Structure formats: C-alpha cells, structure tokens
Amino acid sequence: PNGAGGTARRGSVAPKLQPAALNHPQTLEAFKSLDAAQQKDRVLNEFVPHMLGERATFHEGISKPHTASTSQSRGGAAADIALACKHLGPVVVLKRFGVLAEIEKTLLPQGIGAVFGNGPGKGIHPG
C-alpha cells in the first residue's frame, strides 16, 4: 500500500466508518438505556433503512425532505449497527431484532431457496 516515497496511496485503504446516530458516548448510553422493544424499533426503523439506502422521503418531517443517501450516510448507519452489536450482542441485534432478515430480503428478494432452485425463483440449480 505504500508508494515509492513511503506514503500511502490515496484511496488504497477504506476510511474507518464513523457512527451517525451513536457517535457520542451520551447518545450510546441513551440508546443502551432503552428497553429492548425500543432498541429494536430504533434499529429496524432508523439504522437498517439508512444502511440500506431506503430512508423515507420525509424521515425528519415534511419541512426537511431527505436527499439521496450517500455511501457516507449508509456507512454511518452500518457503524451504528456494529456498535449496537458490540454493546448488545450480535445475536440480539442481528437475529432477535431481525437485522439479518432485512439484509437477506434486500440481497435475496425471492428467498434463499430461489438461489438453489427449491424456492419460488429458478435459482442456480433449477431442477
């Protein structure tokens, strides 16, 4: 990754993701102090849609219509989910809160069975 002069090439290493909503110890503590249902609601209705680039047009009210998502905003939401996993546990966030299912729906809209030919889609081995 280093050039002839010993400096790293620009763009050779992805920048670290910075959390968007849980970017301060106080906001993280406030999130952790919510009950499990409120944490799940915030993760599924705020972090996951931001991460997947599916924000509602009027997320913050009609006076503040949202602009198109950017890789930075999606990365910030992904970092928020990573922090939630770190503090609440990956099984809780990814499985119990349903984050993994939302990601799977985005990647495989016809379900995993469609990939292998035993679901509603044709899949890679259709019979």
Short mmCIF file of N, CA and C in Angstrom, two decimals, residues 10-83:
data_model
loop_
_atom_site.label_atom_id
_atom_site.label_comp_id
_atom_site.label_asym_id
_atom_site.label_seq_id
_atom_site.Cartn_x
_atom_site.Cartn_y
_atom_site.Cartn_z
N ARG A 10 -3.47 7.38 -2.11
CA ARG A 10 -4.83 7.85 -1.82
C ARG A 10 -5.83 6.82 -2.35
N GLY A 11 -6.79 6.48 -1.52
CA GLY A 11 -7.83 5.55 -1.94
C GLY A 11 -7.45 4.09 -1.79
N SER A 12 -6.26 3.80 -1.28
CA SER A 12 -5.86 2.40 -1.19
C SER A 12 -6.47 1.70 0.03
N VAL A 13 -6.89 2.46 1.01
CA VAL A 13 -7.48 1.89 2.22
C VAL A 13 -8.79 2.62 2.50
N ALA A 14 -9.82 1.85 2.72
CA ALA A 14 -11.11 2.47 3.02
C ALA A 14 -11.03 3.18 4.37
N PRO A 15 -11.66 4.34 4.48
CA PRO A 15 -11.65 5.03 5.77
C PRO A 15 -12.48 4.27 6.79
N LYS A 16 -12.16 4.45 8.07
CA LYS A 16 -12.94 3.82 9.12
C LYS A 16 -14.35 4.40 9.10
N LEU A 17 -15.32 3.55 9.34
CA LEU A 17 -16.70 4.02 9.40
C LEU A 17 -16.93 4.75 10.71
N GLN A 18 -17.63 5.87 10.63
CA GLN A 18 -17.97 6.64 11.82
C GLN A 18 -19.47 6.52 12.05
N PRO A 19 -19.88 6.18 13.27
CA PRO A 19 -21.32 6.07 13.54
C PRO A 19 -22.02 7.40 13.30
N ALA A 20 -23.25 7.33 12.85
CA ALA A 20 -24.02 8.54 12.57
C ALA A 20 -24.87 8.95 13.78
N ALA A 21 -25.60 8.03 14.35
CA ALA A 21 -26.51 8.35 15.45
C ALA A 21 -25.89 8.07 16.81
N LEU A 22 -25.07 7.05 16.90
CA LEU A 22 -24.46 6.66 18.18
C LEU A 22 -23.02 7.15 18.23
N ASN A 23 -22.81 8.38 17.78
CA ASN A 23 -21.46 8.91 17.60
C ASN A 23 -20.89 9.61 18.84
N HIS A 24 -21.59 9.54 19.95
CA HIS A 24 -21.13 10.19 21.17
C HIS A 24 -21.44 9.27 22.35
N PRO A 25 -20.59 9.23 23.37
CA PRO A 25 -20.87 8.34 24.50
C PRO A 25 -22.26 8.56 25.12
N GLN A 26 -22.73 9.80 25.14
CA GLN A 26 -24.04 10.06 25.73
C GLN A 26 -25.17 9.50 24.87
N THR A 27 -25.05 9.59 23.55
CA THR A 27 -26.10 9.02 22.70
C THR A 27 -26.08 7.51 22.76
N LEU A 28 -24.89 6.93 22.88
CA LEU A 28 -24.78 5.48 23.01
C LEU A 28 -25.40 5.02 24.33
N GLU A 29 -25.12 5.73 25.41
CA GLU A 29 -25.70 5.36 26.71
C GLU A 29 -27.22 5.52 26.69
N ALA A 30 -27.70 6.57 26.04
CA ALA A 30 -29.16 6.76 25.94
C ALA A 30 -29.79 5.60 25.18
N PHE A 31 -29.14 5.15 24.11
CA PHE A 31 -29.64 4.00 23.34
C PHE A 31 -29.64 2.74 24.20
N LYS A 32 -28.54 2.51 24.92
CA LYS A 32 -28.44 1.31 25.76
C LYS A 32 -29.45 1.32 26.89
N SER A 33 -29.89 2.51 27.32
CA SER A 33 -30.84 2.59 28.43
C SER A 33 -32.28 2.34 28.00
N LEU A 34 -32.53 2.29 26.69
CA LEU A 34 -33.88 2.00 26.19
C LEU A 34 -34.22 0.54 26.49
N ASP A 35 -35.52 0.24 26.59
CA ASP A 35 -35.87 -1.17 26.75
C ASP A 35 -35.68 -1.88 25.41
N ALA A 36 -35.69 -3.20 25.43
CA ALA A 36 -35.37 -4.00 24.24
C ALA A 36 -36.31 -3.68 23.07
N ALA A 37 -37.59 -3.47 23.34
CA ALA A 37 -38.54 -3.17 22.26
C ALA A 37 -38.21 -1.83 21.60
N GLN A 38 -37.81 -0.85 22.40
CA GLN A 38 -37.45 0.46 21.84
C GLN A 38 -36.14 0.38 21.07
N GLN A 39 -35.19 -0.40 21.57
CA GLN A 39 -33.93 -0.59 20.85
C GLN A 39 -34.19 -1.24 19.50
N LYS A 40 -35.00 -2.29 19.51
CA LYS A 40 -35.33 -2.99 18.27
C LYS A 40 -36.02 -2.05 17.29
N ASP A 41 -36.96 -1.25 17.78
CA ASP A 41 -37.67 -0.30 16.93
C ASP A 41 -36.71 0.69 16.30
N ARG A 42 -35.79 1.20 17.08
CA ARG A 42 -34.84 2.18 16.55
C ARG A 42 -33.91 1.55 15.53
N VAL A 43 -33.43 0.34 15.83
CA VAL A 43 -32.54 -0.35 14.89
C VAL A 43 -33.26 -0.62 13.57
N LEU A 44 -34.48 -1.17 13.64
CA LEU A 44 -35.19 -1.57 12.41
C LEU A 44 -35.78 -0.38 11.65
N ASN A 45 -36.16 0.67 12.34
CA ASN A 45 -36.83 1.78 11.67
C ASN A 45 -35.93 2.96 11.36
N GLU A 46 -34.74 2.98 11.95
CA GLU A 46 -33.82 4.08 11.68
C GLU A 46 -32.51 3.58 11.07
N PHE A 47 -31.80 2.70 11.78
CA PHE A 47 -30.48 2.29 11.32
C PHE A 47 -30.52 1.43 10.06
N VAL A 48 -31.36 0.40 10.03
CA VAL A 48 -31.39 -0.51 8.88
C VAL A 48 -31.80 0.21 7.60
N PRO A 49 -32.91 0.99 7.60
CA PRO A 49 -33.25 1.69 6.36
C PRO A 49 -32.15 2.65 5.89
N HIS A 50 -31.48 3.34 6.82
CA HIS A 50 -30.37 4.22 6.43
C HIS A 50 -29.24 3.40 5.83
N MET A 51 -28.92 2.28 6.46
CA MET A 51 -27.82 1.44 5.99
C MET A 51 -28.09 0.92 4.58
N LEU A 52 -29.35 0.56 4.32
CA LEU A 52 -29.70 0.00 3.02
C LEU A 52 -30.07 1.07 2.00
N GLY A 53 -30.00 2.34 2.41
CA GLY A 53 -30.29 3.43 1.48
C GLY A 53 -31.75 3.58 1.19
N GLU A 54 -32.63 3.20 2.14
CA GLU A 54 -34.07 3.22 1.90
C GLU A 54 -34.78 4.19 2.83
N ARG A 55 -34.18 5.33 3.10
CA ARG A 55 -34.80 6.29 4.00
C ARG A 55 -36.11 6.80 3.44
N ALA A 56 -37.02 7.06 4.33
CA ALA A 56 -38.28 7.67 3.91
C ALA A 56 -38.00 9.09 3.44
N THR A 57 -38.75 9.54 2.46
CA THR A 57 -38.53 10.87 1.92
C THR A 57 -38.65 11.94 2.98
N PHE A 58 -39.59 11.80 3.89
CA PHE A 58 -39.80 12.81 4.92
C PHE A 58 -39.47 12.25 6.30
N HIS A 59 -38.31 11.61 6.41
CA HIS A 59 -37.89 10.98 7.66
C HIS A 59 -37.92 11.93 8.85
N GLU A 60 -37.49 13.17 8.65
CA GLU A 60 -37.43 14.13 9.74
C GLU A 60 -38.56 15.16 9.65
N GLY A 61 -39.62 14.81 9.01
CA GLY A 61 -40.75 15.73 8.87
C GLY A 61 -40.80 16.34 7.49
N ILE A 62 -41.95 16.86 7.15
CA ILE A 62 -42.16 17.38 5.80
C ILE A 62 -41.32 18.62 5.52
N SER A 63 -40.92 19.34 6.58
CA SER A 63 -40.11 20.54 6.37
C SER A 63 -38.67 20.20 6.03
N LYS A 64 -38.26 18.94 6.23
CA LYS A 64 -36.89 18.53 5.94
C LYS A 64 -36.88 17.31 5.04
N PRO A 65 -37.24 17.44 3.77
CA PRO A 65 -37.19 16.25 2.91
C PRO A 65 -35.75 15.77 2.78
N HIS A 66 -35.59 14.50 2.68
CA HIS A 66 -34.25 13.93 2.68
C HIS A 66 -33.67 13.91 1.27
N THR A 67 -32.36 14.05 1.21
CA THR A 67 -31.67 13.95 -0.07
C THR A 67 -31.27 12.49 -0.27
N ALA A 68 -30.79 12.17 -1.45
CA ALA A 68 -30.40 10.79 -1.74
C ALA A 68 -29.34 10.33 -0.75
N SER A 69 -29.38 9.04 -0.42
CA SER A 69 -28.40 8.53 0.54
C SER A 69 -27.02 8.53 -0.12
N THR A 70 -26.01 8.65 0.70
CA THR A 70 -24.64 8.64 0.23
C THR A 70 -23.93 7.44 0.85
N SER A 71 -22.79 7.09 0.31
CA SER A 71 -22.04 5.99 0.91
C SER A 71 -21.65 6.33 2.34
N GLN A 72 -21.42 7.62 2.61
CA GLN A 72 -21.06 8.03 3.96
C GLN A 72 -22.24 7.84 4.92
N SER A 73 -23.46 8.20 4.50
CA SER A 73 -24.61 8.04 5.39
C SER A 73 -24.93 6.56 5.60
N ARG A 74 -24.80 5.76 4.53
CA ARG A 74 -25.03 4.32 4.69
C ARG A 74 -23.97 3.69 5.59
N GLY A 75 -22.73 4.13 5.43
CA GLY A 75 -21.65 3.63 6.29
C GLY A 75 -21.84 4.02 7.74
N GLY A 76 -22.34 5.24 7.98
CA GLY A 76 -22.61 5.68 9.35
C GLY A 76 -23.67 4.83 10.01
N ALA A 77 -24.71 4.48 9.27
CA ALA A 77 -25.76 3.62 9.81
C ALA A 77 -25.23 2.21 10.06
N ALA A 78 -24.38 1.71 9.16
CA ALA A 78 -23.77 0.40 9.37
C ALA A 78 -22.89 0.40 10.62
N ALA A 79 -22.19 1.51 10.85
CA ALA A 79 -21.36 1.63 12.05
C ALA A 79 -22.25 1.68 13.30
N ASP A 80 -23.42 2.32 13.21
CA ASP A 80 -24.35 2.33 14.33
C ASP A 80 -24.79 0.90 14.66
N ILE A 81 -25.09 0.12 13.63
CA ILE A 81 -25.50 -1.28 13.85
C ILE A 81 -24.34 -2.08 14.44
N ALA A 82 -23.13 -1.82 13.97
CA ALA A 82 -21.96 -2.51 14.52
C ALA A 82 -21.78 -2.17 16.00
N LEU A 83 -21.97 -0.91 16.37
CA LEU A 83 -21.87 -0.52 17.77
C LEU A 83 -22.96 -1.18 18.60
#
